[in-house]
Tab-separated table of C-alpha atoms in Angstrom:
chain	number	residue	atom	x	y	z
A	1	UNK	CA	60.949	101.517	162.662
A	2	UNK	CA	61.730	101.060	166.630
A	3	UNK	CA	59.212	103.648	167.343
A	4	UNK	CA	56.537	102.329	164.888
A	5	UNK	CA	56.687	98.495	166.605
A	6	UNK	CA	56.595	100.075	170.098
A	7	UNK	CA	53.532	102.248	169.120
A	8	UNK	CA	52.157	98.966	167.413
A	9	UNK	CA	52.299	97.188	170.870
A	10	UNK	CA	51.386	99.852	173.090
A	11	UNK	CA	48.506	99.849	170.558
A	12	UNK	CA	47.670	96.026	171.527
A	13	UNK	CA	48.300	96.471	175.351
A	14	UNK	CA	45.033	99.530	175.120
A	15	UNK	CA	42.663	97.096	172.955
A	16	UNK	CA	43.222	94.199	175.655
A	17	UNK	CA	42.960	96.567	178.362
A	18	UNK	CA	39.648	98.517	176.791
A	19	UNK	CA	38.320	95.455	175.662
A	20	UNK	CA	37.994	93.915	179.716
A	21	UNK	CA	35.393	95.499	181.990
A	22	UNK	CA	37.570	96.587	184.869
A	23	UNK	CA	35.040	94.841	187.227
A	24	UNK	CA	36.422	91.388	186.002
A	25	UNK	CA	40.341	92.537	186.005
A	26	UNK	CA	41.627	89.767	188.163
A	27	UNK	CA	39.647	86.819	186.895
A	28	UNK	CA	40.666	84.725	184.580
A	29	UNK	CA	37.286	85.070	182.130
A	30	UNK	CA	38.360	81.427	180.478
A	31	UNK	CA	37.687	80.062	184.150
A	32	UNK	CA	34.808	82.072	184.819
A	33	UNK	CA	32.660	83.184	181.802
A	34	UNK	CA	31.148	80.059	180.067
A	35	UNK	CA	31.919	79.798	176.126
A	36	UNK	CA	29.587	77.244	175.561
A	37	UNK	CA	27.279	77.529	172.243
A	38	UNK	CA	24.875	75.522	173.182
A	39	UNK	CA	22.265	78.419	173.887
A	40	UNK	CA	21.573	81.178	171.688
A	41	UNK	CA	22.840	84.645	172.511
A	42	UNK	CA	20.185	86.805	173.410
A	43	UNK	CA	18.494	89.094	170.980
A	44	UNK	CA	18.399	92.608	172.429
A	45	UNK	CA	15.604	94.402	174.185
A	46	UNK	CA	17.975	97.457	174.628
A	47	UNK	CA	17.281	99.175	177.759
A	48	UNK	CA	18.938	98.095	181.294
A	49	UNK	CA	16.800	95.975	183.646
A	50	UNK	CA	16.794	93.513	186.536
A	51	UNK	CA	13.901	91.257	186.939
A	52	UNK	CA	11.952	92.642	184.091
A	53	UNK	CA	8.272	92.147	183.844
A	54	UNK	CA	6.640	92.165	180.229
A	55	UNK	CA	2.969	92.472	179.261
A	56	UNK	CA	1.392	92.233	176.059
A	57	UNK	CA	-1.609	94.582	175.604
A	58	UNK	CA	-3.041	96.105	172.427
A	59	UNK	CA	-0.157	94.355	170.257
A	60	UNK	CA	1.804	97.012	172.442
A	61	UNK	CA	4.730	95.819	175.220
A	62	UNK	CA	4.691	97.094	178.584
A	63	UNK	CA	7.703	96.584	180.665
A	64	UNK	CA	7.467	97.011	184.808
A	65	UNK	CA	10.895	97.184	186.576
A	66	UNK	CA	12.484	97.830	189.997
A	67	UNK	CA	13.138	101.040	190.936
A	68	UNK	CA	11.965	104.246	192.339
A	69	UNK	CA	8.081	104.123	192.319
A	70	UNK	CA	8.061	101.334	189.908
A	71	UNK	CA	8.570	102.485	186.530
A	72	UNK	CA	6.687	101.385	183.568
A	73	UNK	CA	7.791	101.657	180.141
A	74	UNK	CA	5.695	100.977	176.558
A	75	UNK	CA	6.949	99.548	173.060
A	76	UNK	CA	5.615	98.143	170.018
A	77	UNK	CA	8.309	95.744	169.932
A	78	UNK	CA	10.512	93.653	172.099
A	79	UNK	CA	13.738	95.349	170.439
A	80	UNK	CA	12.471	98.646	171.623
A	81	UNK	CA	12.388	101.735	171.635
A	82	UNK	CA	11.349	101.689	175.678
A	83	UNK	CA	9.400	104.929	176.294
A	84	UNK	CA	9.091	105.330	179.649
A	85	UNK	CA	5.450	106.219	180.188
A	86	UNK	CA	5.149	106.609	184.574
A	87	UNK	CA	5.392	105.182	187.118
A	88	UNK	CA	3.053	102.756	189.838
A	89	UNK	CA	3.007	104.526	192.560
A	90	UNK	CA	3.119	108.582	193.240
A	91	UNK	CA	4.824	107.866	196.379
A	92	UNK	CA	5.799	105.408	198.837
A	93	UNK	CA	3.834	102.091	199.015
A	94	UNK	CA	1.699	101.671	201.866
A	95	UNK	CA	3.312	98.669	202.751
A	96	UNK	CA	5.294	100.265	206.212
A	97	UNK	CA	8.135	98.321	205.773
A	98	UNK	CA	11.816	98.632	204.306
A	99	UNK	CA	12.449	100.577	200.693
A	100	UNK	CA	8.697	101.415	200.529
A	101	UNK	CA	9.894	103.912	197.427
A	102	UNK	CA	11.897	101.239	195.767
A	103	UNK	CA	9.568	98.332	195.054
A	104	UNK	CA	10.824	95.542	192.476
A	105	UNK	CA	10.169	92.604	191.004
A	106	UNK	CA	7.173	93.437	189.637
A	107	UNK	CA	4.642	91.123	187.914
A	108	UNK	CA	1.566	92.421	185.853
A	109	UNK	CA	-1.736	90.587	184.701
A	110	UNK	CA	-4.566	92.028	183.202
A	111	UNK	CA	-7.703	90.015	184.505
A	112	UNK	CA	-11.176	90.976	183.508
A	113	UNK	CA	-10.408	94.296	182.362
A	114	UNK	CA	-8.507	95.690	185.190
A	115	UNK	CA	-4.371	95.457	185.572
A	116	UNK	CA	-2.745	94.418	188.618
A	117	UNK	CA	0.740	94.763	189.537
A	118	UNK	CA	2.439	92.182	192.011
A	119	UNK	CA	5.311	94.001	193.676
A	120	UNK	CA	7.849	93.328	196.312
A	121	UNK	CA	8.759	95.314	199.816
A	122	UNK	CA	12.172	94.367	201.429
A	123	UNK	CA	15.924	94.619	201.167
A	124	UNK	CA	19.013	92.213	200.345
A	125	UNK	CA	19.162	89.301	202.910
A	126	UNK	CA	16.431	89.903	205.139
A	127	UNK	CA	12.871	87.773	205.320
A	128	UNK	CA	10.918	90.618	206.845
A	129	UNK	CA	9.424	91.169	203.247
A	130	UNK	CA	5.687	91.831	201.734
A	131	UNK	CA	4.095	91.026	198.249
A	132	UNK	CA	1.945	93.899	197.810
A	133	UNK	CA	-0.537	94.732	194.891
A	134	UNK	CA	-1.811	97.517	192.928
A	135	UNK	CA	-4.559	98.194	189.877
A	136	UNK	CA	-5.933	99.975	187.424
A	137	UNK	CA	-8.272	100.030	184.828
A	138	UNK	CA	-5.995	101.941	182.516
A	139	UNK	CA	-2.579	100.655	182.060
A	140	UNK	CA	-1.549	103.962	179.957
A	141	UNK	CA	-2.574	106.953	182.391
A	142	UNK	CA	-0.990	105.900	185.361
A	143	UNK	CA	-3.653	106.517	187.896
A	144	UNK	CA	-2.877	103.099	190.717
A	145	UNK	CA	-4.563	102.034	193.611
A	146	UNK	CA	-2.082	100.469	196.015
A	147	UNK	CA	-4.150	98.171	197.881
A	148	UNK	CA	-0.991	96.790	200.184
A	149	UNK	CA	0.037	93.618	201.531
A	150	UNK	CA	-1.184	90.309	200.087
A	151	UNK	CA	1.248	88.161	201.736
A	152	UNK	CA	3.973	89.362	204.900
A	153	UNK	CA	6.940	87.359	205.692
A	154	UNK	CA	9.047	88.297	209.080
A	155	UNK	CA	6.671	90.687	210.608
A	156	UNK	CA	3.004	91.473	209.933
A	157	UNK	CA	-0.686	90.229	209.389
A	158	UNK	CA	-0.556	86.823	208.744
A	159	UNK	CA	3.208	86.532	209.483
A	160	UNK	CA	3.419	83.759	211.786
A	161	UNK	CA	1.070	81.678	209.511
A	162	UNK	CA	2.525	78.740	207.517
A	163	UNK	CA	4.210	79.020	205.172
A	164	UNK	CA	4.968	82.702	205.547
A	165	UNK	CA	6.956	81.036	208.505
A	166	UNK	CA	9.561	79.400	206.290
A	167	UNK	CA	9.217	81.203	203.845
A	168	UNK	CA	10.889	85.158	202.248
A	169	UNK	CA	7.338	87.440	200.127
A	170	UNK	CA	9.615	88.288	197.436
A	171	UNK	CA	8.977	87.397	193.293
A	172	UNK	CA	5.634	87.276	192.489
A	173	UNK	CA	4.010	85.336	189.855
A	174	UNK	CA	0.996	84.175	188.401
A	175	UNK	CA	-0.803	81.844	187.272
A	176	UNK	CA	-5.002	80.810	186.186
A	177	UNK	CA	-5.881	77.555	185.454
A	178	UNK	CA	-7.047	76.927	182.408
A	179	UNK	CA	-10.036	74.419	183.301
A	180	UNK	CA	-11.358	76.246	186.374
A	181	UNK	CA	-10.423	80.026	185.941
A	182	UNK	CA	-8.889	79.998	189.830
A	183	UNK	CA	-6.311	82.245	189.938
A	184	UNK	CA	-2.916	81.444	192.008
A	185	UNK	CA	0.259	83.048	193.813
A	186	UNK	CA	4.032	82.015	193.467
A	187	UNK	CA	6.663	83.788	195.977
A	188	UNK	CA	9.878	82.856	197.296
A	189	UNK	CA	13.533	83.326	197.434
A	190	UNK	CA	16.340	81.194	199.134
A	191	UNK	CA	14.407	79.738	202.882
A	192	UNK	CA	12.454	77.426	201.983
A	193	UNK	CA	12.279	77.945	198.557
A	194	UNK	CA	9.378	79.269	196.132
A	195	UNK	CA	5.129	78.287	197.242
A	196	UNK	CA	1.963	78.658	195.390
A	197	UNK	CA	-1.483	80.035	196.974
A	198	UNK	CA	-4.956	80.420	195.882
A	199	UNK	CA	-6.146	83.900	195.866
A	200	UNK	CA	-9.843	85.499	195.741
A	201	UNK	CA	-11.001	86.530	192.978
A	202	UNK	CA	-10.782	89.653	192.688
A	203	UNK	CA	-7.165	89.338	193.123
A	204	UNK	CA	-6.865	91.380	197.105
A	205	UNK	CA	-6.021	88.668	199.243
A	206	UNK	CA	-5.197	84.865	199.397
A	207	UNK	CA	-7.926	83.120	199.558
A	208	UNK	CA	-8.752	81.775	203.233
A	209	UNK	CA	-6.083	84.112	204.388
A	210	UNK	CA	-5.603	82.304	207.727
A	211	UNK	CA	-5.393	79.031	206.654
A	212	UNK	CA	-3.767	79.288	202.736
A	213	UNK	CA	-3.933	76.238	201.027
A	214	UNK	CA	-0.323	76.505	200.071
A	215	UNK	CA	2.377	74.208	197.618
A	216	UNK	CA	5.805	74.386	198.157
A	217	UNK	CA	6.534	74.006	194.648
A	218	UNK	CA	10.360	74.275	194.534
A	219	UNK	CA	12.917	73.715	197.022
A	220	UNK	CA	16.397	72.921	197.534
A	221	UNK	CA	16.448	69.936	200.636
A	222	UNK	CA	20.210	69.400	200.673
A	223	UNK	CA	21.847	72.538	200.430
A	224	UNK	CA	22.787	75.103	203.211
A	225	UNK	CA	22.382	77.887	200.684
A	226	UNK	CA	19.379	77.875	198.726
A	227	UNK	CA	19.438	80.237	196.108
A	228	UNK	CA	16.254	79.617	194.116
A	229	UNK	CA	13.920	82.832	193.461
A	230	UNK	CA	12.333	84.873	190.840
A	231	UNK	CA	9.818	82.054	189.489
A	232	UNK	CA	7.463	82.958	186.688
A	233	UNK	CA	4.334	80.152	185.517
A	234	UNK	CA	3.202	79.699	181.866
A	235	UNK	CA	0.893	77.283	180.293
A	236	UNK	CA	1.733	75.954	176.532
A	237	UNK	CA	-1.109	72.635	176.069
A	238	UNK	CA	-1.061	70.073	178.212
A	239	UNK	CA	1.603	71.402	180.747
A	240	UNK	CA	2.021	73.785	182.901
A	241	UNK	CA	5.657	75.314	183.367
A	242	UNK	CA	7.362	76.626	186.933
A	243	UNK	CA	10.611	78.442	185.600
A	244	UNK	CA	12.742	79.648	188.052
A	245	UNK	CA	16.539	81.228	188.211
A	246	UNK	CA	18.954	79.423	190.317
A	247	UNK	CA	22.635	80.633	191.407
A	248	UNK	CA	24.357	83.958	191.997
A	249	UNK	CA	22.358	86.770	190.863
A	250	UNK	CA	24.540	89.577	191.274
A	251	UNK	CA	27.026	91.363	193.103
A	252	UNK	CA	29.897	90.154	191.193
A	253	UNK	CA	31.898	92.897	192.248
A	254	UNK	CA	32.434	90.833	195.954
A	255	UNK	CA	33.798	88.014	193.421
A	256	UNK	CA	32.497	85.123	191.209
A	257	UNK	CA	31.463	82.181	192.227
A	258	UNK	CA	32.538	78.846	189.771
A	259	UNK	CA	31.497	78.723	186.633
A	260	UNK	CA	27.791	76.945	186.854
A	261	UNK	CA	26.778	78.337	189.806
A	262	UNK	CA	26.083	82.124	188.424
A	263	UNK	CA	22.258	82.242	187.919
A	264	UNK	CA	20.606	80.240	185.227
A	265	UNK	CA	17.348	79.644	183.947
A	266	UNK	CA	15.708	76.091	184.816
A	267	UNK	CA	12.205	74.693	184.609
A	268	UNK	CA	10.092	71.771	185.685
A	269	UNK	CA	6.183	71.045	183.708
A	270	UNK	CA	3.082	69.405	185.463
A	271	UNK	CA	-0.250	68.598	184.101
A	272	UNK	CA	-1.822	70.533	187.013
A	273	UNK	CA	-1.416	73.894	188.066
A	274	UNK	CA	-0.717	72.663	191.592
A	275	UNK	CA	2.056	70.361	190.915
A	276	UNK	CA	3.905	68.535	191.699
A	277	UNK	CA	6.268	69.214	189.191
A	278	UNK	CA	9.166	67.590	188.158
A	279	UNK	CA	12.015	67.851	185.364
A	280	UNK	CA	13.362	66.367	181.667
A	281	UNK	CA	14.972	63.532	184.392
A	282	UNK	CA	11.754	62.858	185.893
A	283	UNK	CA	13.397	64.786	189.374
A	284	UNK	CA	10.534	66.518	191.663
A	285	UNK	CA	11.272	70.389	192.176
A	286	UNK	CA	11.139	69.596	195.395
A	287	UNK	CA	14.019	67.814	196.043
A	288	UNK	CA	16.330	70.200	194.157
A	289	UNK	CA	15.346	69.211	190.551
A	290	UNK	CA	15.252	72.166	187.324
A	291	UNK	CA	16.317	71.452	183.801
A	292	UNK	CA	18.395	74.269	182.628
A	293	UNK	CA	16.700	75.948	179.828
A	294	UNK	CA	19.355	78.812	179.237
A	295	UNK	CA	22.271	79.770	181.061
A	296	UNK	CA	25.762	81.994	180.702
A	297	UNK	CA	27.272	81.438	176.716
A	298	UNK	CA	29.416	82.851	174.264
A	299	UNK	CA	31.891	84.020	176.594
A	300	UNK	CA	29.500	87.017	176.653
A	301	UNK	CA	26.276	86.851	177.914
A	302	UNK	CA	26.519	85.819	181.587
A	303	UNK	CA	24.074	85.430	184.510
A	304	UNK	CA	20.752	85.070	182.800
A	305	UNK	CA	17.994	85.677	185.158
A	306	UNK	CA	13.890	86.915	185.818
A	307	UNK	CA	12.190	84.828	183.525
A	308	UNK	CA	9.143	85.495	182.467
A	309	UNK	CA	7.045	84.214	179.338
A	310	UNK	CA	5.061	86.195	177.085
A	311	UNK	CA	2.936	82.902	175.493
A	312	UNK	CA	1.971	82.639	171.688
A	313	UNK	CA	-0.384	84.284	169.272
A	314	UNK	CA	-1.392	83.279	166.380
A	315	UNK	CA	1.652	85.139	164.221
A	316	UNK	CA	4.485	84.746	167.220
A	317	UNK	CA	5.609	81.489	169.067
A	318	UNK	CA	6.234	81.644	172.783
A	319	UNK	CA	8.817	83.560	173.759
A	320	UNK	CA	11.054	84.369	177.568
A	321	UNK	CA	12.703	87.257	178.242
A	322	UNK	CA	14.910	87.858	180.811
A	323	UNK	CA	17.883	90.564	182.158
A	324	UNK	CA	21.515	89.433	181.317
A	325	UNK	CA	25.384	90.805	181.855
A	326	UNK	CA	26.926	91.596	178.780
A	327	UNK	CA	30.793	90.684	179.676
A	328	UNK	CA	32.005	93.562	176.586
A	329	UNK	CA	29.758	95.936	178.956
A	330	UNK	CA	30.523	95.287	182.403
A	331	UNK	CA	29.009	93.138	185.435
A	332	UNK	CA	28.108	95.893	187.841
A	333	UNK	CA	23.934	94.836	189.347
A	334	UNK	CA	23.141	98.756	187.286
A	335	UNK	CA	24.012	96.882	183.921
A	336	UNK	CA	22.089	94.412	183.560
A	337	UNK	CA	20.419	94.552	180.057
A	338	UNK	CA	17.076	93.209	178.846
A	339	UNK	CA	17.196	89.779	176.315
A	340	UNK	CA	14.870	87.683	174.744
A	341	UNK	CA	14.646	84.350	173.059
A	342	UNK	CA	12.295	82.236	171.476
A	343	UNK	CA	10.879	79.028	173.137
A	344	UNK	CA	10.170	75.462	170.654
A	345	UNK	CA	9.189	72.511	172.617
A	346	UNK	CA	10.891	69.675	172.146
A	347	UNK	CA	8.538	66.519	173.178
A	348	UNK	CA	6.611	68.979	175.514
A	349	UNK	CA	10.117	70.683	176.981
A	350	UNK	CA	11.313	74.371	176.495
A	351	UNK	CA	14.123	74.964	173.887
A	352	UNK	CA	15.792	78.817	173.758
A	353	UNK	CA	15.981	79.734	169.885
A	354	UNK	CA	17.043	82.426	168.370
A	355	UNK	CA	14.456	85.197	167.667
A	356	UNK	CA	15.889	86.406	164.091
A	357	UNK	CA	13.030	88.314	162.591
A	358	UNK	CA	12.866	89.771	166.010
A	359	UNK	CA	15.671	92.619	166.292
A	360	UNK	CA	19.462	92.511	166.515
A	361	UNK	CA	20.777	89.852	168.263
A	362	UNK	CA	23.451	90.161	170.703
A	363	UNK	CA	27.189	90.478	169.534
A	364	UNK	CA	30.347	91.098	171.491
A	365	UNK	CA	31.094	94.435	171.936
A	366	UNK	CA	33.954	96.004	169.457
A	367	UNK	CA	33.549	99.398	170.584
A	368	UNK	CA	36.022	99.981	172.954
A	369	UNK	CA	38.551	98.393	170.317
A	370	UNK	CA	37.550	100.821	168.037
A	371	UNK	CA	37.964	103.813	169.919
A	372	UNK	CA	41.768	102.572	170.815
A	373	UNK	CA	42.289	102.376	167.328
A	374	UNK	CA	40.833	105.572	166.361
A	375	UNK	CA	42.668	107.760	169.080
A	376	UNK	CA	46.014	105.649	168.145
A	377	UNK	CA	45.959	106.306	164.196
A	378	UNK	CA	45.011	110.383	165.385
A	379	UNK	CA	47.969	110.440	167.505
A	380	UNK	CA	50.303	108.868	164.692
A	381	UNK	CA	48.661	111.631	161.744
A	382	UNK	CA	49.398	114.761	164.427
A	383	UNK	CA	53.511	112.990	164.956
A	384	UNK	CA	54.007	111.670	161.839
C-alpha cells in the first residue's frame, strides 16, 4: 500500500513536470500567462510560423514565411495540410546587405496578373535594413525576379532621405485605395514607428523616390522603447484598418516581460487610406493609440503577433491570421505556430470570433500527461 501511494505521487510530480515547457520553469505562469476568456483561442493552421503571410488565389492558400530563401507553402484550407511548394529566391537576394539568404516578413499581392512579394533584409536590433521586392507571373512554378531594394534604412540609395532617416525598412504591407486604384507602402519597427508611401505603379519603386510623400501612421511619442512593428492594412466598407502588433515578440528565453506587455494585436480605422487614424477611444495612432483586437488568453495561447487579413467573399467573412506560442508546446522563437480567427465588426470595429466550421480549434495540450501515464501504468504491469 506504501509503495502504491509513493508510485501514485511520483506519478503526479512527472504530469506537473511534463505538463510545463522547461523554457517557462521559473515563472510563475499565473503571473505571466494571461487566463483571460475574453478572446477566442485560436483555431489551428498547423504548421510553425513567425510573421506569416497568407494569400488567397484560385480558392487555394498560399503561405510566405521567413526563412532560408523564403519558403512558400500551398493549401486548400486554412487548417492545412501546408505543402511546401518552393521557395522565392534560388539564392541570396540581391539586396548586399545582412542575412541576404534569410529574408522574412514577407508580404504578397497579386496586382494585375503578376505576384509580388515584399520582403525584408536585416538582423535583430539594427536599422541598416532594406524592403526589397520580387514577382512573378506564376505563383505555382517558382520562377522570381528579385528586383531589390524599394526602400533602404541605415545605409544605401535613398538612405539619408526622410523618413528612411528615422525610420527601420522592416514589415511590409500593402495597401490600394479603393476610389483611386494608387497603390501604397507600410514599413516600420520600433524608431520612429511604422510610415506609409506611394509607390509607382508597377509596384518597383516609391513613387518620387527622392522626395516620398510619406505618413507616419503609427508611433509611440512617450516611450523610450517603442516596440510597434509588423503592420498589415485591410479595407472592410467605409474604413480602412492599420493593424499592428505591439510588445515583446520573442525571445522569451532572456525572460518575460509583465503580463500585457508580450505582443498583442491592436488596430486603429480611417476613412482614407492616408490617415490619420485613430482608435475605439477616438486616440490618434500617432500619439501611442491601438485598440487591442486579440491578445495572450486561456492560459495558453500567448504572444499573438503578424497580423494579416485575408478579407471576405461571398461564402467566408473576414478573417486574421497570425503566429502564436502555445504554452502546452513551448515558447522557444522556432515554435511559434500559425492561428486564425474570424473578424465581425461591431459598429465598424474588429471583433476576433471563433472560426468553428473552420478546423480544430486550439486546446491545451494533454499529451505529455498522457505519455506519463502510459509509461507509469507499463512500469506497474512489468512489477506488479
Amino acid at each position: 500500500m506504501v509503495q502504491l501511494r509513493l508510485l501514485s505521487l511520483w506519478l503526479a510530480l512527472v504530469c506537473l513536470v511534463m505538463a510545463v515547457p522547461a523554457d517557462i520553469h521559473g515563472s510563475d505562469p499565473l503571473k505571466v500567462f494571461s487566463q483571460t476568456k475574453g478572446y477566442p483561442l485560436p483555431n489551428q493552421g498547423n504548421i510553425a510560423a513567425h510573421d506569416p503571410n497568407i494569400l488567397r488565389y484560385n480558392n487555394n492558400y498560399y503561405m510566405f514565411k521567413g526563412g532560408m530563401y523564403l519558403p512558400v507553402f500551398k493549401s486548400d484550407t486554412l487548417a492545412g495540410p501546408w505543402k511546401r511548394i518552393g521557395t522565392v529566391f534560388d539564392g541570396p537576394s540581391v539586396i548586399q546587405k545582412q542575412n541576404r539568404t534569410r529574408p522574412w516578413a514577407p508580404t504578397t499581392v497579386e496586382r494585375n496578373g503578376r505576384f509580388y512579394c515584399f520582403y525584408t533584409i536585416s538582423k535583430r536590433g539594427s536599422r541598416d535594413s532594406a524592403v526589397g521586392v520580387a514577382s512573378t507571373d506564376s505563383i505555382d512554378n517558382g520562377s522570381w525576379t528579385d528586383h531589390g531594394a524599394l526602400i533602404n534604412t541605415g545605409e544605401g540609395p535613398q538612405s539619408h532621405i526622410y523618413p528612411y532617416t528615422v525610420s527601420n525598412a522592416i514589415d511590409a504591407a500593402f495597401i490600394t485605395d479603393q476610389d483611386s486604384g494608387n497603390p501604397y507602402l507600410l514599413y516600420g519597427s520600433f524608431w520612429h514607428g511604422i510610415f506609409q508611401v506611394p509607390l509607382s505603379d508597377d509596384l518597383l519603386s516609391v513613387e518620387h523616390p527622392r522626395r516620398p510623400d510619406a505618413r507616419n501612421l503609427v508611433f509611440l511619442p512617450d516611450r523610450k522603447v517603442k516596440p510597434q512593428e509588423g503592420s498589415f492594412m485591410s479595407y472592410h466598407e467605409p474604413y480602412y484598418y492599420v493593424w499592428f502588433s505591439q510588445g515583446k515578440c520573442c525571445h522569451f528565453s532572456q525572460g518575460f516581460p509583465k503580463m500585457g506587455q508580450e505582443y498583442s494585436i491592436r488596430v486603429g480605422r480611417s476613412k482614407n487610406v492616408r490617415g490619420p487614424f485613430v482608435d475605439k477611444d477616438e486616440r490618434s495612432l500617432t500619439d501611442g493609440g491601438g485598440t487591442v483586437v486579440y491578445g495572450s488568453n486561456h492560459g495558453v495561447a500567448y504572444a499573438p503577433g503578424g497580423i494579416g487579413v485575408i478579407t471576405s467573399n461571398s461564402s467566408d467573412p473576414d478573417v486574421m491570421y497570425y503566429h502564436y506560442l502555445n504554452t502546452s508546446i513551448g515558447l522557444r522563437d522556432g515554435q511559434a505556430r500559425l492561428g486564425y480567427s474570424c473578424i465581425d465588426y461591431q459598429d465598424g470595429w474588429p471583433v476576433a470570433k471563433a472560426c468553428k466550421s473552420r478546423g480544430s480549434i486550439l486546446r491545451p495540450s494533454y499529451t505529455s500527461t498522457f505519455l506519463a501515464v502510459l509509461f507509469t501504468g507499463t512500469f506497474l504491469w512489468f512489477y506488479r
